[in-house]
PDB file of C-alpha atoms in Angstrom:
ATOM      1  CA  MET A   1       0.000   0.000   0.000  1.00  0.00           C
ATOM      2  CA  PHE A   2       1.064   3.570  -0.708  1.00  0.00           C
ATOM      3  CA  THR A   3      -0.066   6.971   0.505  1.00  0.00           C
ATOM      4  CA  GLY A   4       0.479   9.152  -2.536  1.00  0.00           C
ATOM      5  CA  ILE A   5       3.144  11.181  -0.705  1.00  0.00           C
ATOM      6  CA  VAL A   6       5.917  11.254  -3.302  1.00  0.00           C
ATOM      7  CA  GLU A   7       9.393  10.847  -1.830  1.00  0.00           C
ATOM      8  CA  THR A   8      11.399  12.064  -4.793  1.00  0.00           C
ATOM      9  CA  ALA A   9      11.426  12.442  -8.557  1.00  0.00           C
ATOM     10  CA  GLY A  10      13.649   9.947 -10.341  1.00  0.00           C
ATOM     11  CA  GLU A  11      15.168  10.018 -13.803  1.00  0.00           C
ATOM     12  CA  VAL A  12      14.932   7.200 -16.321  1.00  0.00           C
ATOM     13  CA  VAL A  13      18.544   6.410 -17.273  1.00  0.00           C
ATOM     14  CA  ALA A  14      18.081   3.232 -19.331  1.00  0.00           C
ATOM     15  CA  VAL A  15      15.289   1.446 -21.194  1.00  0.00           C
ATOM     16  CA  ASP A  16      15.429  -2.131 -22.436  1.00  0.00           C
ATOM     17  CA  ALA A  17      12.420  -3.309 -24.445  1.00  0.00           C
ATOM     18  CA  ASP A  18      11.618  -6.739 -25.855  1.00  0.00           C
ATOM     19  CA  ALA A  19       8.578  -8.791 -26.852  1.00  0.00           C
ATOM     20  CA  ASP A  20       7.695  -9.490 -23.209  1.00  0.00           C
ATOM     21  CA  GLY A  21       7.714  -5.892 -21.974  1.00  0.00           C
ATOM     22  CA  ARG A  22      10.079  -3.119 -20.919  1.00  0.00           C
ATOM     23  CA  ARG A  23      12.710  -2.794 -18.234  1.00  0.00           C
ATOM     24  CA  LEU A  24      13.446   0.654 -16.800  1.00  0.00           C
ATOM     25  CA  ARG A  25      16.498   1.716 -14.839  1.00  0.00           C
ATOM     26  CA  ILE A  26      15.703   4.748 -12.713  1.00  0.00           C
ATOM     27  CA  ARG A  27      18.146   6.973 -10.849  1.00  0.00           C
ATOM     28  CA  ALA A  28      16.619   8.186  -7.600  1.00  0.00           C
ATOM     29  CA  PRO A  29      18.781  10.455  -5.423  1.00  0.00           C
ATOM     30  CA  GLU A  30      18.664   9.920  -1.667  1.00  0.00           C
ATOM     31  CA  LEU A  31      16.551   6.763  -2.001  1.00  0.00           C
ATOM     32  CA  ASP A  32      18.072   4.181   0.315  1.00  0.00           C
ATOM     33  CA  ALA A  33      16.929   0.911   1.920  1.00  0.00           C
ATOM     34  CA  LEU A  34      16.068  -0.665  -1.421  1.00  0.00           C
ATOM     35  CA  HIS A  35      15.895  -4.438  -1.724  1.00  0.00           C
ATOM     36  CA  HIS A  36      15.024  -7.107  -4.266  1.00  0.00           C
ATOM     37  CA  GLY A  37      11.302  -7.819  -4.518  1.00  0.00           C
ATOM     38  CA  GLN A  38      10.298  -4.525  -2.911  1.00  0.00           C
ATOM     39  CA  SER A  39       7.094  -2.834  -4.066  1.00  0.00           C
ATOM     40  CA  ILE A  40       7.656   0.663  -5.383  1.00  0.00           C
ATOM     41  CA  SER A  41       5.372   3.225  -6.986  1.00  0.00           C
ATOM     42  CA  VAL A  42       6.637   4.741 -10.235  1.00  0.00           C
ATOM     43  CA  SER A  43       4.377   7.663 -11.161  1.00  0.00           C
ATOM     44  CA  GLY A  44       1.511   5.855  -9.486  1.00  0.00           C
ATOM     45  CA  VAL A  45       2.183   2.385 -10.920  1.00  0.00           C
ATOM     46  CA  CYS A  46       2.987  -0.354  -8.391  1.00  0.00           C
ATOM     47  CA  LEU A  47       6.068  -2.221  -9.629  1.00  0.00           C
ATOM     48  CA  THR A  48       8.682  -4.566  -8.176  1.00  0.00           C
ATOM     49  CA  VAL A  49      12.355  -3.751  -7.658  1.00  0.00           C
ATOM     50  CA  GLU A  50      14.337  -6.364  -9.602  1.00  0.00           C
ATOM     51  CA  ALA A  51      17.813  -4.888  -9.161  1.00  0.00           C
ATOM     52  CA  PHE A  52      19.385  -1.902  -7.460  1.00  0.00           C
ATOM     53  CA  GLY A  53      22.740  -0.283  -6.879  1.00  0.00           C
ATOM     54  CA  GLU A  54      24.657   2.946  -6.485  1.00  0.00           C
ATOM     55  CA  VAL A  55      26.703   5.049  -8.902  1.00  0.00           C
ATOM     56  CA  ASP A  56      28.504   8.221  -7.785  1.00  0.00           C
ATOM     57  CA  ASP A  57      26.609   8.211  -4.466  1.00  0.00           C
ATOM     58  CA  GLU A  58      23.246   8.097  -6.262  1.00  0.00           C
ATOM     59  CA  GLN A  59      20.877   5.151  -5.938  1.00  0.00           C
ATOM     60  CA  TRP A  60      19.361   3.409  -8.947  1.00  0.00           C
ATOM     61  CA  PHE A  61      16.882   0.572  -9.330  1.00  0.00           C
ATOM     62  CA  GLU A  62      15.352  -1.472 -12.136  1.00  0.00           C
ATOM     63  CA  VAL A  63      11.718  -2.470 -12.656  1.00  0.00           C
ATOM     64  CA  PHE A  64      10.052  -4.612 -15.312  1.00  0.00           C
ATOM     65  CA  LEU A  65       6.861  -3.578 -17.077  1.00  0.00           C
ATOM     66  CA  ALA A  66       4.742  -6.518 -18.188  1.00  0.00           C
ATOM     67  CA  ALA A  67       2.702  -6.235 -21.373  1.00  0.00           C
ATOM     68  CA  GLU A  68      -0.470  -5.303 -19.460  1.00  0.00           C
ATOM     69  CA  THR A  69       1.328  -2.458 -17.674  1.00  0.00           C
ATOM     70  CA  VAL A  70       2.741  -1.209 -20.966  1.00  0.00           C
ATOM     71  CA  ALA A  71      -0.742  -1.262 -22.503  1.00  0.00           C
ATOM     72  CA  LYS A  72      -2.599   0.375 -19.598  1.00  0.00           C
ATOM     73  CA  THR A  73      -0.114   3.078 -18.560  1.00  0.00           C
ATOM     74  CA  TYR A  74       2.099   5.590 -20.318  1.00  0.00           C
ATOM     75  CA  LEU A  75       5.242   3.986 -18.887  1.00  0.00           C
ATOM     76  CA  GLY A  76       5.360   2.120 -22.167  1.00  0.00           C
ATOM     77  CA  VAL A  77       6.515   5.310 -23.873  1.00  0.00           C
ATOM     78  CA  VAL A  78       8.776   6.930 -21.274  1.00  0.00           C
ATOM     79  CA  ASP A  79      12.350   7.291 -22.456  1.00  0.00           C
ATOM     80  CA  VAL A  80      15.808   8.072 -21.154  1.00  0.00           C
ATOM     81  CA  GLY A  81      15.837  11.504 -19.553  1.00  0.00           C
ATOM     82  CA  ASP A  82      12.168  11.461 -18.522  1.00  0.00           C
ATOM     83  CA  THR A  83      11.320  12.000 -14.863  1.00  0.00           C
ATOM     84  CA  VAL A  84       8.964   9.897 -12.758  1.00  0.00           C
ATOM     85  CA  ASN A  85       7.543  10.160  -9.253  1.00  0.00           C
ATOM     86  CA  ILE A  86       8.841   7.635  -6.714  1.00  0.00           C
ATOM     87  CA  GLU A  87       7.294   6.352  -3.486  1.00  0.00           C
ATOM     88  CA  ARG A  88       8.265   3.246  -1.557  1.00  0.00           C
ATOM     89  CA  ALA A  89       5.506   1.151   0.014  1.00  0.00           C
ATOM     90  CA  LEU A  90       4.253   2.256   3.418  1.00  0.00           C
ATOM     91  CA  ALA A  91       5.899   0.519   6.348  1.00  0.00           C
ATOM     92  CA  ALA A  92       3.493  -1.066   8.841  1.00  0.00           C
ATOM     93  CA  ASP A  93       4.679   1.297  11.589  1.00  0.00           C
ATOM     94  CA  GLY A  94       4.930   4.345   9.326  1.00  0.00           C
ATOM     95  CA  ARG A  95       3.018   7.605   9.597  1.00  0.00           C
ATOM     96  CA  PHE A  96      -0.034   7.566   7.333  1.00  0.00           C
ATOM     97  CA  ASP A  97      -0.373  10.746   5.285  1.00  0.00           C
ATOM     98  CA  GLY A  98      -2.163  11.213   1.968  1.00  0.00           C
ATOM     99  CA  HIS A  99      -4.847   8.565   1.387  1.00  0.00           C
ATOM    100  CA  VAL A 100      -5.063   4.845   0.624  1.00  0.00           C
ATOM    101  CA  VAL A 101      -3.317   4.289  -2.711  1.00  0.00           C
ATOM    102  CA  GLN A 102      -2.856   0.829  -4.228  1.00  0.00           C
ATOM    103  CA  GLY A 103      -0.693   1.695  -7.197  1.00  0.00           C
ATOM    104  CA  HIS A 104      -3.286   0.089  -9.497  1.00  0.00           C
ATOM    105  CA  VAL A 105      -3.813   2.639 -12.258  1.00  0.00           C
ATOM    106  CA  ASP A 106      -7.437   2.868 -13.379  1.00  0.00           C
ATOM    107  CA  THR A 107      -6.909   4.908 -16.498  1.00  0.00           C
ATOM    108  CA  VAL A 108      -4.863   7.656 -18.147  1.00  0.00           C
ATOM    109  CA  THR A 109      -6.126  11.201 -18.650  1.00  0.00           C
ATOM    110  CA  THR A 110      -4.539  14.370 -20.044  1.00  0.00           C
ATOM    111  CA  ILE A 111      -3.785  17.824 -18.715  1.00  0.00           C
ATOM    112  CA  ALA A 112      -6.269  20.334 -20.151  1.00  0.00           C
ATOM    113  CA  ALA A 113      -4.890  23.537 -18.591  1.00  0.00           C
ATOM    114  CA  ILE A 114      -2.224  24.823 -16.205  1.00  0.00           C
ATOM    115  CA  GLU A 115      -2.512  28.173 -14.433  1.00  0.00           C
ATOM    116  CA  GLN A 116      -0.310  29.767 -11.806  1.00  0.00           C
ATOM    117  CA  VAL A 117      -2.352  31.453  -9.074  1.00  0.00           C
ATOM    118  CA  GLY A 118      -0.062  33.428  -6.791  1.00  0.00           C
ATOM    119  CA  ASP A 119       2.459  30.957  -5.411  1.00  0.00           C
ATOM    120  CA  ASP A 120       0.184  28.012  -6.152  1.00  0.00           C
ATOM    121  CA  TRP A 121      -0.799  26.228  -9.352  1.00  0.00           C
ATOM    122  CA  ARG A 122      -4.143  25.115 -10.720  1.00  0.00           C
ATOM    123  CA  PHE A 123      -4.164  22.048 -12.950  1.00  0.00           C
ATOM    124  CA  THR A 124      -7.205  21.085 -15.009  1.00  0.00           C
ATOM    125  CA  PHE A 125      -7.583  17.501 -16.223  1.00  0.00           C
ATOM    126  CA  ALA A 126      -9.982  15.868 -18.646  1.00  0.00           C
ATOM    127  CA  LEU A 127     -12.587  13.853 -16.766  1.00  0.00           C
ATOM    128  CA  PRO A 128     -11.839  10.237 -17.739  1.00  0.00           C
ATOM    129  CA  ASP A 129     -14.612   8.177 -19.301  1.00  0.00           C
ATOM    130  CA  ASP A 130     -16.276   5.645 -16.986  1.00  0.00           C
ATOM    131  CA  TYR A 131     -14.609   7.065 -13.856  1.00  0.00           C
ATOM    132  CA  GLY A 132     -16.405  10.370 -13.369  1.00  0.00           C
ATOM    133  CA  GLN A 133     -18.709   8.904 -10.718  1.00  0.00           C
ATOM    134  CA  TYR A 134     -15.713   8.309  -8.448  1.00  0.00           C
ATOM    135  CA  ILE A 135     -14.415  11.874  -8.668  1.00  0.00           C
ATOM    136  CA  VAL A 136     -16.154  14.317  -6.325  1.00  0.00           C
ATOM    137  CA  ASP A 137     -15.561  17.820  -4.978  1.00  0.00           C
ATOM    138  CA  LYS A 138     -13.044  17.769  -2.114  1.00  0.00           C
ATOM    139  CA  GLY A 139     -12.539  14.029  -2.618  1.00  0.00           C
ATOM    140  CA  SER A 140      -9.201  12.262  -2.826  1.00  0.00           C
ATOM    141  CA  ILE A 141      -7.598  11.290  -6.117  1.00  0.00           C
ATOM    142  CA  CYS A 142      -4.168   9.962  -7.034  1.00  0.00           C
ATOM    143  CA  LEU A 143      -2.553  11.493 -10.123  1.00  0.00           C
ATOM    144  CA  ASP A 144       0.842  10.180 -11.237  1.00  0.00           C
ATOM    145  CA  GLY A 145       1.259   8.748  -7.758  1.00  0.00           C
ATOM    146  CA  ILE A 146       0.467  12.042  -5.991  1.00  0.00           C
ATOM    147  CA  SER A 147      -2.297  12.158  -3.393  1.00  0.00           C
ATOM    148  CA  LEU A 148      -4.384  15.218  -4.250  1.00  0.00           C
ATOM    149  CA  THR A 149      -7.745  16.762  -3.419  1.00  0.00           C
ATOM    150  CA  VAL A 150     -10.272  17.584  -6.122  1.00  0.00           C
ATOM    151  CA  ALA A 151     -10.773  21.354  -5.925  1.00  0.00           C
ATOM    152  CA  GLU A 152     -13.587  21.560  -8.450  1.00  0.00           C
ATOM    153  CA  ILE A 153     -15.371  19.296 -10.897  1.00  0.00           C
ATOM    154  CA  ASP A 154     -17.414  20.284 -13.944  1.00  0.00           C
ATOM    155  CA  HIS A 155     -19.244  17.297 -15.382  1.00  0.00           C
ATOM    156  CA  ASP A 156     -20.751  19.388 -18.171  1.00  0.00           C
ATOM    157  CA  ALA A 157     -17.299  20.503 -19.328  1.00  0.00           C
ATOM    158  CA  GLY A 158     -15.852  17.051 -18.681  1.00  0.00           C
ATOM    159  CA  ALA A 159     -13.043  18.372 -16.497  1.00  0.00           C
ATOM    160  CA  PHE A 160     -11.821  18.588 -12.907  1.00  0.00           C
ATOM    161  CA  ASP A 161      -9.282  20.815 -11.143  1.00  0.00           C
ATOM    162  CA  VAL A 162      -6.715  20.289  -8.419  1.00  0.00           C
ATOM    163  CA  ALA A 163      -4.761  22.954  -6.539  1.00  0.00           C
ATOM    164  CA  ILE A 164      -1.016  22.368  -6.247  1.00  0.00           C
ATOM    165  CA  ILE A 165       1.058  23.965  -3.486  1.00  0.00           C
ATOM    166  CA  PRO A 166       4.669  25.013  -4.256  1.00  0.00           C
ATOM    167  CA  THR A 167       6.220  22.078  -2.352  1.00  0.00           C
ATOM    168  CA  THR A 168       4.258  19.510  -4.379  1.00  0.00           C
ATOM    169  CA  TYR A 169       4.980  21.347  -7.618  1.00  0.00           C
ATOM    170  CA  GLU A 170       8.718  21.450  -6.972  1.00  0.00           C
ATOM    171  CA  LEU A 171       9.136  17.931  -5.516  1.00  0.00           C
ATOM    172  CA  THR A 172       7.165  16.023  -8.161  1.00  0.00           C
ATOM    173  CA  THR A 173       7.105  15.766 -11.943  1.00  0.00           C
ATOM    174  CA  LEU A 174       4.264  18.294 -12.164  1.00  0.00           C
ATOM    175  CA  ALA A 175       6.867  21.011 -12.718  1.00  0.00           C
ATOM    176  CA  THR A 176       7.840  19.315 -15.993  1.00  0.00           C
ATOM    177  CA  LYS A 177       4.300  18.719 -17.264  1.00  0.00           C
ATOM    178  CA  SER A 178       2.623  20.589 -20.109  1.00  0.00           C
ATOM    179  CA  VAL A 179      -0.909  20.807 -21.473  1.00  0.00           C
ATOM    180  CA  GLY A 180      -1.722  17.612 -23.355  1.00  0.00           C
ATOM    181  CA  ASP A 181       0.647  15.420 -21.335  1.00  0.00           C
ATOM    182  CA  PRO A 182      -0.713  12.103 -20.032  1.00  0.00           C
ATOM    183  CA  VAL A 183      -1.289  11.468 -16.330  1.00  0.00           C
ATOM    184  CA  HIS A 184      -2.058   8.220 -14.501  1.00  0.00           C
ATOM    185  CA  VAL A 185      -5.332   8.212 -12.571  1.00  0.00           C
ATOM    186  CA  GLU A 186      -6.205   6.055  -9.574  1.00  0.00           C
ATOM    187  CA  VAL A 187      -9.571   6.936  -8.096  1.00  0.00           C
ATOM    188  CA  ASP A 188     -10.326   6.510  -4.402  1.00  0.00           C
ATOM    189  CA  VAL A 189     -10.692   2.760  -3.820  1.00  0.00           C
ATOM    190  CA  ILE A 190     -13.140   3.419  -0.956  1.00  0.00           C
ATOM    191  CA  ALA A 191     -15.626   4.808  -3.487  1.00  0.00           C
ATOM    192  CA  LYS A 192     -15.381   1.559  -5.450  1.00  0.00           C
ATOM    193  CA  TYR A 193     -16.084  -0.532  -2.354  1.00  0.00           C
ATOM    194  CA  VAL A 194     -19.077   1.633  -1.432  1.00  0.00           C
ATOM    195  CA  GLU A 195     -20.446   1.287  -4.961  1.00  0.00           C
ATOM    196  CA  ARG A 196     -20.090  -2.493  -4.845  1.00  0.00           C
ATOM    197  CA  MET A 197     -21.769  -2.771  -1.439  1.00  0.00           C
ATOM    198  CA  LEU A 198     -24.715  -0.659  -2.592  1.00  0.00           C
ATOM    199  CA  GLU A 199     -25.268  -2.602  -5.806  1.00  0.00           C
ATOM    200  CA  GLY A 200     -27.571  -5.062  -4.067  1.00  0.00           C
ATOM    201  CA  TYR A 201     -29.864  -2.242  -2.918  1.00  0.00           C
ATOM    202  CA  GLN A 202     -30.405  -0.685  -6.346  1.00  0.00           C
TER     203      GLN A 202
END
């Protein structure tokens, strides 16, 4: 389980693709305590650390993207030099911030607008088909592995906004994003459970 509190932004330093999928090597400064088989969130996608090491005092790790992950996320098109958000799985005795995040991407949406408002930023995203019922005003949503709060939703316009504070903007990949860029979406899993439990009463 993750919380959506990004620890650092990593850089893709190598990509190896074959018929079975893709393998990414990611350099992640100040990321220690890595081990083989560890779950790790890469821009909101739960993956498994297959190898890790250190070069020039900087940590790196490798993850493998199976065909389904390549098809369902945009990690299938990231390349050397691209940045990704990194979060290690929550320790059982760790402080719980953010919200419950599984690292199971529901869909991919795109950035519709970016506006700086004072020191903060306002990002507008296209409301993804078939997932609009899970996105509500002031509700939690995970975008590219970042736990965020929906600031406003406009179903008629097919869009929703989130407000980004300077710390989040600077620490994550949001600072490198542009209008039209893809973003991973994981809706609040609690909403899915509530929907399933209520199905029998409809």
